[in-house]
CSV table of C-alpha atoms and ligand atoms in Angstrom, one decimal:
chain,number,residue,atom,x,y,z
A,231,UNK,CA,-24.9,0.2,-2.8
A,232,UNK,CA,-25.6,2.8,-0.4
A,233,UNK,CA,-23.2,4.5,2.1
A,234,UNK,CA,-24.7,5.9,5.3
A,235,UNK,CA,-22.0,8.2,7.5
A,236,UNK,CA,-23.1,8.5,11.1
A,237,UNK,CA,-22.6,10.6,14.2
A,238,UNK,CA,-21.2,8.4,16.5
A,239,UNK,CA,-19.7,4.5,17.4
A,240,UNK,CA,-21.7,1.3,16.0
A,241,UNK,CA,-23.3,0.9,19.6
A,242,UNK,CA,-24.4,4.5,19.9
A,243,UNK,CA,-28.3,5.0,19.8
A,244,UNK,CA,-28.2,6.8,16.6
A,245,UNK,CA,-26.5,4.0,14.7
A,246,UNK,CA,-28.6,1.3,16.0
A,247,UNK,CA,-31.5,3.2,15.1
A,248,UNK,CA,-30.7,3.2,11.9
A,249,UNK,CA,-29.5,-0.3,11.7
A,250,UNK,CA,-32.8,-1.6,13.2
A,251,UNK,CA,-35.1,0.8,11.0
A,252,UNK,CA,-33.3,-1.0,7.9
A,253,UNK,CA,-33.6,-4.5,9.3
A,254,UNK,CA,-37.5,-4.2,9.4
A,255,UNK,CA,-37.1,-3.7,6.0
A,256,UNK,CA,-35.5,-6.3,5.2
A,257,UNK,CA,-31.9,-4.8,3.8
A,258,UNK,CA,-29.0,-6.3,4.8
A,259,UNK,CA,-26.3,-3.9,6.6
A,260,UNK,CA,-22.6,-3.8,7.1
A,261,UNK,CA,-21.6,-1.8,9.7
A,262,UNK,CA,-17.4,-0.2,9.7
A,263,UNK,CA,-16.2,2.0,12.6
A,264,UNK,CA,-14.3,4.5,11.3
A,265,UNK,CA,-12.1,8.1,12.5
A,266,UNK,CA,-14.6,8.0,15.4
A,267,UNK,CA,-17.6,7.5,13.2
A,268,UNK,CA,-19.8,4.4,12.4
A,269,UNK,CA,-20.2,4.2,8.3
A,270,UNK,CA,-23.3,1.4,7.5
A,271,UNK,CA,-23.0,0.1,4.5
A,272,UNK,CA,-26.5,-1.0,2.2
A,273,UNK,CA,-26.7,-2.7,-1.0
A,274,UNK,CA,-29.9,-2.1,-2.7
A,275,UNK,CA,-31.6,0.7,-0.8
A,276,UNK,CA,-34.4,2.3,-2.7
A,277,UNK,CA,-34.6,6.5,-3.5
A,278,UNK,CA,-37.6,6.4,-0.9
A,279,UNK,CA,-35.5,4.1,2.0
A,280,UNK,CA,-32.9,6.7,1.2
A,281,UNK,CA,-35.0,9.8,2.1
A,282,UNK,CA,-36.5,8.4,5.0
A,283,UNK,CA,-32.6,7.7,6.6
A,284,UNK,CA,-31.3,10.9,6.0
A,285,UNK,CA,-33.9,12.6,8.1
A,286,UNK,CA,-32.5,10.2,10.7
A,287,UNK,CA,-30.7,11.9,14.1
A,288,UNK,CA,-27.0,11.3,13.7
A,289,UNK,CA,-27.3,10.9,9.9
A,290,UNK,CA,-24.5,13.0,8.5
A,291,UNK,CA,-24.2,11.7,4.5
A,292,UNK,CA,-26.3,9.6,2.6
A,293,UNK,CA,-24.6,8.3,-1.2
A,294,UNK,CA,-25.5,6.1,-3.5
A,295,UNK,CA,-22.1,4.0,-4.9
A,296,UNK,CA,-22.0,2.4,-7.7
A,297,UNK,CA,-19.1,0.3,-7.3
A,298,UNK,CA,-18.4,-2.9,-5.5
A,299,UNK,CA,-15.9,-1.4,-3.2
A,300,UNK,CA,-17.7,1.8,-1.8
A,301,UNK,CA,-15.4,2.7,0.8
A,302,UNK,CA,-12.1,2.9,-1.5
A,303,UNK,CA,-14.2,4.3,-4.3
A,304,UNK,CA,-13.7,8.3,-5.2
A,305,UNK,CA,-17.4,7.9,-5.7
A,306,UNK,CA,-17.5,8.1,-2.2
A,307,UNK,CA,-14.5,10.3,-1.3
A,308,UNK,CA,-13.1,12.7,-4.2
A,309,UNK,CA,-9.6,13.5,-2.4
A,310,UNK,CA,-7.1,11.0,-2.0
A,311,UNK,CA,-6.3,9.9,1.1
A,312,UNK,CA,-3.0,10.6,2.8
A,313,UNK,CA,-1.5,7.4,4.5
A,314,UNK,CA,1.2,8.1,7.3
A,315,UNK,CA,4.0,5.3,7.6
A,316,UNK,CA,6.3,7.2,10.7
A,317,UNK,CA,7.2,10.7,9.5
A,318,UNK,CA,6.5,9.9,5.9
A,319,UNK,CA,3.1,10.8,4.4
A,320,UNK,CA,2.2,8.8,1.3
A,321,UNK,CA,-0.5,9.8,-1.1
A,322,UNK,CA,0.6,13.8,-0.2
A,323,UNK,CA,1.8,14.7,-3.8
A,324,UNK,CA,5.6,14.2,-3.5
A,325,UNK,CA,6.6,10.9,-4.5
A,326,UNK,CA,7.5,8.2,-1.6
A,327,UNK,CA,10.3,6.0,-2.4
A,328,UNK,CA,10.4,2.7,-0.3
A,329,UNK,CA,13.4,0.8,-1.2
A,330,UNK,CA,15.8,-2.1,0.1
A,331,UNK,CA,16.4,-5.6,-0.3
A,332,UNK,CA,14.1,-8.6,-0.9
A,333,UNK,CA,15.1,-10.4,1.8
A,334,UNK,CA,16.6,-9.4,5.6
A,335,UNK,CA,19.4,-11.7,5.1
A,336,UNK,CA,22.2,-10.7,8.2
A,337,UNK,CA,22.7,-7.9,10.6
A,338,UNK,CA,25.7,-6.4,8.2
A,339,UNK,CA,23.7,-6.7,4.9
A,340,UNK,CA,20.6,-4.7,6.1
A,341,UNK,CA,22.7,-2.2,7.3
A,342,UNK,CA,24.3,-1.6,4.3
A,343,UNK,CA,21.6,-1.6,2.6
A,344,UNK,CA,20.0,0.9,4.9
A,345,UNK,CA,22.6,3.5,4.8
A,346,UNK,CA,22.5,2.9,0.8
A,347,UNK,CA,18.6,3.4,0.9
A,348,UNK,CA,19.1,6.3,3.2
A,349,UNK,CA,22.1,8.1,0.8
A,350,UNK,CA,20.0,7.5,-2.7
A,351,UNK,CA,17.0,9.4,-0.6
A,352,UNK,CA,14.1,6.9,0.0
A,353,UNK,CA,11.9,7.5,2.0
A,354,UNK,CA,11.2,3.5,3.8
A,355,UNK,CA,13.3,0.8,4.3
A,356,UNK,CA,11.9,-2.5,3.1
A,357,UNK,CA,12.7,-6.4,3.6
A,358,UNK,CA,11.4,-9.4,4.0
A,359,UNK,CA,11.7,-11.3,7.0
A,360,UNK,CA,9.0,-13.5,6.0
A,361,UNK,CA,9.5,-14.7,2.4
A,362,UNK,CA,6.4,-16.3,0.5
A,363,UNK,CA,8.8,-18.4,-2.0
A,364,UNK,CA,7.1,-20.5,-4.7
A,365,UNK,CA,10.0,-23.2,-4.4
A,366,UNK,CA,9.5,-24.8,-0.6
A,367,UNK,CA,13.6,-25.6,-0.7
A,368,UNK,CA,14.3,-21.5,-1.3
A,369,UNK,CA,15.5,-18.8,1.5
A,370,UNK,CA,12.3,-18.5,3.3
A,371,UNK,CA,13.1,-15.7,5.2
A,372,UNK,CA,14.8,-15.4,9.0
A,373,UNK,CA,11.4,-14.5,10.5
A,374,UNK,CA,11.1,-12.8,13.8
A,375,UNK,CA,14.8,-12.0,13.9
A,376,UNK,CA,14.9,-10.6,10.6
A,377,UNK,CA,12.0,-8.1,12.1
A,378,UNK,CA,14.3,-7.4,14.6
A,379,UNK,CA,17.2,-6.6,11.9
A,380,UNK,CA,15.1,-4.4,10.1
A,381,UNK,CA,13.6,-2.4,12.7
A,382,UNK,CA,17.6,-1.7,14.4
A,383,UNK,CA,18.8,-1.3,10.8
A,384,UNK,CA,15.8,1.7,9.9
A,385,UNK,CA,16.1,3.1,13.3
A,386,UNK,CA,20.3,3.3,12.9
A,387,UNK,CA,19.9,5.6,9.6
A,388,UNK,CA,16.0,6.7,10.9
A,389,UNK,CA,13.5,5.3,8.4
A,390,UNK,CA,10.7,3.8,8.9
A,391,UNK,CA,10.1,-0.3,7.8
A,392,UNK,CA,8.2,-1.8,5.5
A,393,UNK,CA,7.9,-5.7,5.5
A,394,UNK,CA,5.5,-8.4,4.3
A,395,UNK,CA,3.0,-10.5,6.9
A,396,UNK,CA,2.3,-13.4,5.4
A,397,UNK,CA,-0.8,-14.9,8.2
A,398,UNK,CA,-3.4,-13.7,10.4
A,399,UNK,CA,-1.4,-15.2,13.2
A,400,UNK,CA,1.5,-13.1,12.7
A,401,UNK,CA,0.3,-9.8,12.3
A,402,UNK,CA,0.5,-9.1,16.0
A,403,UNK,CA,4.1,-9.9,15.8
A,404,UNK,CA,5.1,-7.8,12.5
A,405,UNK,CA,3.2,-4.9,14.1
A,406,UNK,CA,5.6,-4.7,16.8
A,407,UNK,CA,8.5,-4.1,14.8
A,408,UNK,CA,7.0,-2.6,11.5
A,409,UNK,CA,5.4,0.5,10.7
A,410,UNK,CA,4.0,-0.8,7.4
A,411,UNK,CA,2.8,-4.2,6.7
A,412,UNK,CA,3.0,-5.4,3.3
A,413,UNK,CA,0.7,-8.1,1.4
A,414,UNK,CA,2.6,-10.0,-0.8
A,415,UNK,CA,0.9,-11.0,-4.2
A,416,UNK,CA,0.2,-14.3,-3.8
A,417,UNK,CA,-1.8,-13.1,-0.6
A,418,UNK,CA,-3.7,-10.6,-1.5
A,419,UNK,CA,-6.8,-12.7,-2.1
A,420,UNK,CA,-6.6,-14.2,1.8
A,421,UNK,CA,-9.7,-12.5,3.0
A,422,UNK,CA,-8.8,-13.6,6.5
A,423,UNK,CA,-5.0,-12.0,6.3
A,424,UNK,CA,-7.0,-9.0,5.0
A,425,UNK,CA,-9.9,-9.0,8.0
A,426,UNK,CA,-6.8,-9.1,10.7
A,427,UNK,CA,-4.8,-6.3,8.9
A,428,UNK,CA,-8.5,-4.1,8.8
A,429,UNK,CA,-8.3,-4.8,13.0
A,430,UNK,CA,-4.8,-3.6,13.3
A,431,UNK,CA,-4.0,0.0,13.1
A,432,UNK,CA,-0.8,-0.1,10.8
A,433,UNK,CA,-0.8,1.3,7.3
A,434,UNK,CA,-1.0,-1.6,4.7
A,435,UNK,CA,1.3,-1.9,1.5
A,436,UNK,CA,-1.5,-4.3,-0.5
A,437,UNK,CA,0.2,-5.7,-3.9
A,438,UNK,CA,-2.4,-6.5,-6.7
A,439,UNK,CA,-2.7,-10.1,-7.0
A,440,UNK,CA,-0.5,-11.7,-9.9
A,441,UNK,CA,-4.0,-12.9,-11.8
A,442,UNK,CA,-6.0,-10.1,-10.1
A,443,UNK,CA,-8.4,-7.6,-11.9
A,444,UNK,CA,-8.4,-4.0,-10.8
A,445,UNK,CA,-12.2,-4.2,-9.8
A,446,UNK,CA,-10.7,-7.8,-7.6
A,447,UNK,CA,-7.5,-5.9,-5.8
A,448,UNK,CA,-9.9,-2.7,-4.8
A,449,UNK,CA,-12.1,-5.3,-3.4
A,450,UNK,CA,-9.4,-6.6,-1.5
A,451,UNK,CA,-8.5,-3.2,0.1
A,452,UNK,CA,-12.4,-2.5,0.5
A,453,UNK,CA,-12.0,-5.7,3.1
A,454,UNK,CA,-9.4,-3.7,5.0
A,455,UNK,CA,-11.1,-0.5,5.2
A,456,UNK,CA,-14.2,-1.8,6.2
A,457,UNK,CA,-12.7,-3.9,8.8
A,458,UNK,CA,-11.5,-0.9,10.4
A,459,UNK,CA,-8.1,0.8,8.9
A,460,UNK,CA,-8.3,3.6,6.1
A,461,UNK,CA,-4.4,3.3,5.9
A,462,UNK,CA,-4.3,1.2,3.0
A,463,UNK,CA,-1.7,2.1,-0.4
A,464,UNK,CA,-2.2,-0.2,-2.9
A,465,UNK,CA,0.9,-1.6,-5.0
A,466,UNK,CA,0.8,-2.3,-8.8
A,467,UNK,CA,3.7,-5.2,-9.5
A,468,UNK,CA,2.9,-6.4,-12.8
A,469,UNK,CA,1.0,-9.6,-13.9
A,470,UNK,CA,0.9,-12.7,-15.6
A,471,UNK,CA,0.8,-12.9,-19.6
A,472,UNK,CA,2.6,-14.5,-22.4
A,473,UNK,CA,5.2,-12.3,-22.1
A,474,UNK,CA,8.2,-14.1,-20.7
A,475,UNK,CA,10.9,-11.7,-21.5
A,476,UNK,CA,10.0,-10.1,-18.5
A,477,UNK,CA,9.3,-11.4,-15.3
A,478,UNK,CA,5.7,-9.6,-15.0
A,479,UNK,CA,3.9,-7.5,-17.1
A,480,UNK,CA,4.0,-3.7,-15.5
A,481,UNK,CA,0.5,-3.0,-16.0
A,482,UNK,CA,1.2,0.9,-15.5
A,483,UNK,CA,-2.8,1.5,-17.1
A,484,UNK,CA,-4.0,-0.8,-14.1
A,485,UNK,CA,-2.3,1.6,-11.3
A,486,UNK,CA,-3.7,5.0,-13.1
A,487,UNK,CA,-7.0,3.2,-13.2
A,488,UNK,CA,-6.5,2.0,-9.9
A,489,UNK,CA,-6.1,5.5,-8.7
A,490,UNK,CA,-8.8,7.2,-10.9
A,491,UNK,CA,-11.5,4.5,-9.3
A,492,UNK,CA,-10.6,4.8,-5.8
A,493,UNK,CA,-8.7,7.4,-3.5
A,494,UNK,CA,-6.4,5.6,-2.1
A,495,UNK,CA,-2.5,6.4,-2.8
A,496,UNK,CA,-0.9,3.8,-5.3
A,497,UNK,CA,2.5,3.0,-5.6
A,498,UNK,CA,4.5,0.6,-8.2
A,499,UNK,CA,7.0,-2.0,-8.2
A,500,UNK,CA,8.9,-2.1,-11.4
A,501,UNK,CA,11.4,-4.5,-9.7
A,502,UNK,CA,9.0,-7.5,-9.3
A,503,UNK,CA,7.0,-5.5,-12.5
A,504,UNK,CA,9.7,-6.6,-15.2
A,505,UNK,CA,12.3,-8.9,-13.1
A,506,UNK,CA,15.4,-7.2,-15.4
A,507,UNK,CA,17.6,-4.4,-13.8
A,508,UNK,CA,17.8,-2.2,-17.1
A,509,UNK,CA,13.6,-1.7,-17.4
A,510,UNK,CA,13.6,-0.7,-13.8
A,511,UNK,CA,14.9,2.7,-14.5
A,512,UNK,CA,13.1,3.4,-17.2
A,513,UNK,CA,9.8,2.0,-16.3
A,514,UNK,CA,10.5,4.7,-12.5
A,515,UNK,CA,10.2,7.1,-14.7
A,516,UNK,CA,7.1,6.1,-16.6
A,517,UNK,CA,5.0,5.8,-13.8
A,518,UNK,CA,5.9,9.0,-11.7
A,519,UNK,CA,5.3,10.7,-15.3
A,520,UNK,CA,1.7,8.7,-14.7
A,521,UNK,CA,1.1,10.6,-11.8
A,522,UNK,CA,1.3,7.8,-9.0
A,523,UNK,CA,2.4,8.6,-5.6
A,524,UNK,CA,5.6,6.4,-4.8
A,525,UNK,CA,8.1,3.5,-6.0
A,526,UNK,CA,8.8,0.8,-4.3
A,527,UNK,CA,12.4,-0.5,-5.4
A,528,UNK,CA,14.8,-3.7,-4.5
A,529,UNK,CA,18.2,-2.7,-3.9
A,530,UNK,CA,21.0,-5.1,-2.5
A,531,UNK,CA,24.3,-3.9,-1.2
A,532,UNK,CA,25.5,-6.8,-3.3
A,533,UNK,CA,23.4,-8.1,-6.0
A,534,UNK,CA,24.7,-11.3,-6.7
A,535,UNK,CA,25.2,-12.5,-4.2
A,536,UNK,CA,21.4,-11.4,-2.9
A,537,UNK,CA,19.3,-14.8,-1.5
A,538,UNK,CA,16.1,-13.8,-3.2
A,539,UNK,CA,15.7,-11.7,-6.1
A,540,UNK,CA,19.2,-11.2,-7.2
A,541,UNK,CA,18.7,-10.6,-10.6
A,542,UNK,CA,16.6,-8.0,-10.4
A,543,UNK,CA,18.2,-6.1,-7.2
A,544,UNK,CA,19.6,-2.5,-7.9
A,545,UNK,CA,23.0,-1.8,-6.8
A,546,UNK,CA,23.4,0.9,-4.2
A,547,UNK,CA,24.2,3.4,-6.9
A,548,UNK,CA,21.8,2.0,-9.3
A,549,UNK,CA,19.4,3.2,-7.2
A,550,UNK,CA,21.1,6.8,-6.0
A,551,UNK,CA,20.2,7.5,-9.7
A,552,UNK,CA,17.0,6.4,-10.0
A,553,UNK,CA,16.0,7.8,-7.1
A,554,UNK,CA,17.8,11.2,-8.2
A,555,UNK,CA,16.2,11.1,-11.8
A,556,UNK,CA,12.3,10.3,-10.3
A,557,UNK,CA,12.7,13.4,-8.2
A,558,UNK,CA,13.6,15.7,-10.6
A,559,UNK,CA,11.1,14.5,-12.9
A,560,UNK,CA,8.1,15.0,-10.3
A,561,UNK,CA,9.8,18.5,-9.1
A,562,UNK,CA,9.4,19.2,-13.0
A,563,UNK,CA,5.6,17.9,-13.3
A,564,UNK,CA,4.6,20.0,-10.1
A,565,UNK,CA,6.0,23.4,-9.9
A,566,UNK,CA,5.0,24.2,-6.2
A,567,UNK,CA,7.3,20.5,-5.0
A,568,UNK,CA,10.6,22.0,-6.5
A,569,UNK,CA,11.2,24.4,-3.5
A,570,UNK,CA,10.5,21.3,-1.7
A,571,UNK,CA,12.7,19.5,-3.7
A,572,UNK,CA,15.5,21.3,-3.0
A,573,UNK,CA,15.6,21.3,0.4
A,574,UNK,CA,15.1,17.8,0.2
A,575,UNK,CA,18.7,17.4,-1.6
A,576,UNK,CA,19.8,19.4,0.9
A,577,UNK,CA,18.9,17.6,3.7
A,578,UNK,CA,20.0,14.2,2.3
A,579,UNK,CA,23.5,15.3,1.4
A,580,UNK,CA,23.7,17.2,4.9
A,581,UNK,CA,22.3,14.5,7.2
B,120,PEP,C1,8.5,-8.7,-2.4
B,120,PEP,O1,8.1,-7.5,-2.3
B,120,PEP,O2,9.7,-9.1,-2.1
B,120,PEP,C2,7.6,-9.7,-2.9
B,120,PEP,C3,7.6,-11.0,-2.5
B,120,PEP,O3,6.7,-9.2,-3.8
B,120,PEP,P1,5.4,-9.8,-4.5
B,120,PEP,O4,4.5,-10.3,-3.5
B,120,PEP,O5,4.9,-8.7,-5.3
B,120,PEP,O6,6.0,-10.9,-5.4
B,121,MN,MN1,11.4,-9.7,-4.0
């Protein structure tokens, strides 16, 4: 596949140009606005074809991609790409902790959970106020009023909110009270959910799919990105296999290859990852030790008695130190965070 950057929007004269010079040859284009450029996308274009366009007006890069998902591929761009949810910049070298409960259950218990989120030092709030439940009879979630809850309860102890849109028709509604929207992992292959998130402009937390390959969940963010948004972090939360000890298998291997293959930050979930409280800890530490850029962790101000996810929620001081042992770990595996580090404890014990 080739990868054409161009001066200028998709109806500009340089684009169409281009597009039309292709077309009489018979290649097929794709064509993705993006940061105020147009990128055209080419499978198949010949050394020759390739020449010819890059002496084009307008034509600012020209790469040949060898990957099914060109756009998220670091064949296409080596640096990874910083994804800003609020004040919070993900995919900047400092891990981002996004923790809370699985569910927005009452006004009192995401509160509580949001001052405990805010005191262990995260960095995002998350529930769900939509709940994609395999068992039609369980908690499905309190919907637009558990938006609401989420959004007063991250605003209370300032942090920004992370939730899950589960259809096209609601992403309208989630972006008015979220500044992240999540894909759950039993959506992550619904190509239309994914089209409507690539129109909207709000970063996307995209889980891998539960049966998903690598190569099949960067394909999936590759339909975001080329619809339009380059705010995408993808989220490694374990698979299926035989294993049924735990509740998924953490493939940790899976998010370093995920971030080796394309530049786009990667966070895990080793709450949904291993579905037992005592490996959530220890599996933290793993992958910050792996170099990805962020946790995403449930804690409930009350585990058991937690409508979704109970048995694998952190308790508020479960999660203090988790949080406080992940941070010293990456201050220790990058020398020039610690200063940062330090003033971060400060500002968390002061604020
Ligand atoms: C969740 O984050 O609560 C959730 C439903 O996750 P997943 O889609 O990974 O199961
Ligand atoms: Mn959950």
């Amino acid at each position: 596949m080739v990868v054409l950057r161009i001066e200028g929007a998709p109806v500009s004269d340089n684009v169409s140009q281009v597009v039309h010079r292709l077309r009489d040859i018979g290649l097929n284009v794709e064509t993705t606005a993006l940061r105020g450029e147009t990128l055209l996308i080419v499978p198949g274009a010949s050394p020759v074809v390739q020449e010819a366009l890059a002496a084009m007006p307008g034509v600012r890069q020209i790469k040949e991609v060898n990957v099914p998902y060109p756009l998220v591929s670091r064949e296409w761009q080596q640096e990874t790409t910083r994804v800003h949810v609020g004040n919070v910049t993900i995919g900047g070298g400092e891990p981002v902790i996004i923790a809370g409960p699985c569910s927005v259950e009452s006004e009192v218990q995401v509160r509580a959970a949001a001052e405990a989120a805010k005191m262990a030092g995260a960095h995002l709030l998350r529930g769900g106020a939509y709940k994609p439940r395999t068992n039609p009879y369980s908690f499905q979630g309190l919907g637009e009023r558990g938006l609401k809850l989420l959004r007063a309860a991250g605003d209370a102890v300032g942090l920004p909110v992370v939730t899950e849109v589960m259809s096209p028709s609601t992403v309208d509604l989630v972006s008015e009270y979220a500044d992240m929207l999540q894909v759950g992992t039993r959506n992550m292959a619904n190509f239309d959910l994914l089209r409507a998130l690539g129109a909207c402009q709000r970063p996307v937390l995209l889980k891998r799919g539960m049966s998903a390959t690598v190569e099949e969940w960067l394909q999936a963010a590759e339909y975001i990105v080329a619809s339009g948004n380059p705010n995408v972090v993808l989220c490694e939360r374990g698979i299926r296999s035989f294993e049924v000890a735990t509740r998924n298998t953490l493939d940790l291997a899976g998010a370093v290859l995920a971030k080796q293959r394309s530049h786009l930050p990667v966070v895990v979930d080793p709450s949904h990852g291993t579905g037992v409280v005592e490996l959530i800890g220890p599996m933290s530490m793993a992958a910050i030790a792996a170099g990805v850029d962020g946790l995403t962790l449930e804690m409930h101000p009350n585990p058991k008695e937690a409508f979704s996810d109970g048995d694998q929620a952190l308790t508020p001081k479960q999660l203090e130190e988790i949080v406080d042992q992940v941070m010293r770990l990456a201050d220790y595996l990058t020398p020039a965070y610690a200063e940062q580090g330090a003033r971060r404890e400060y500002g968390i014990r002061n604020s």
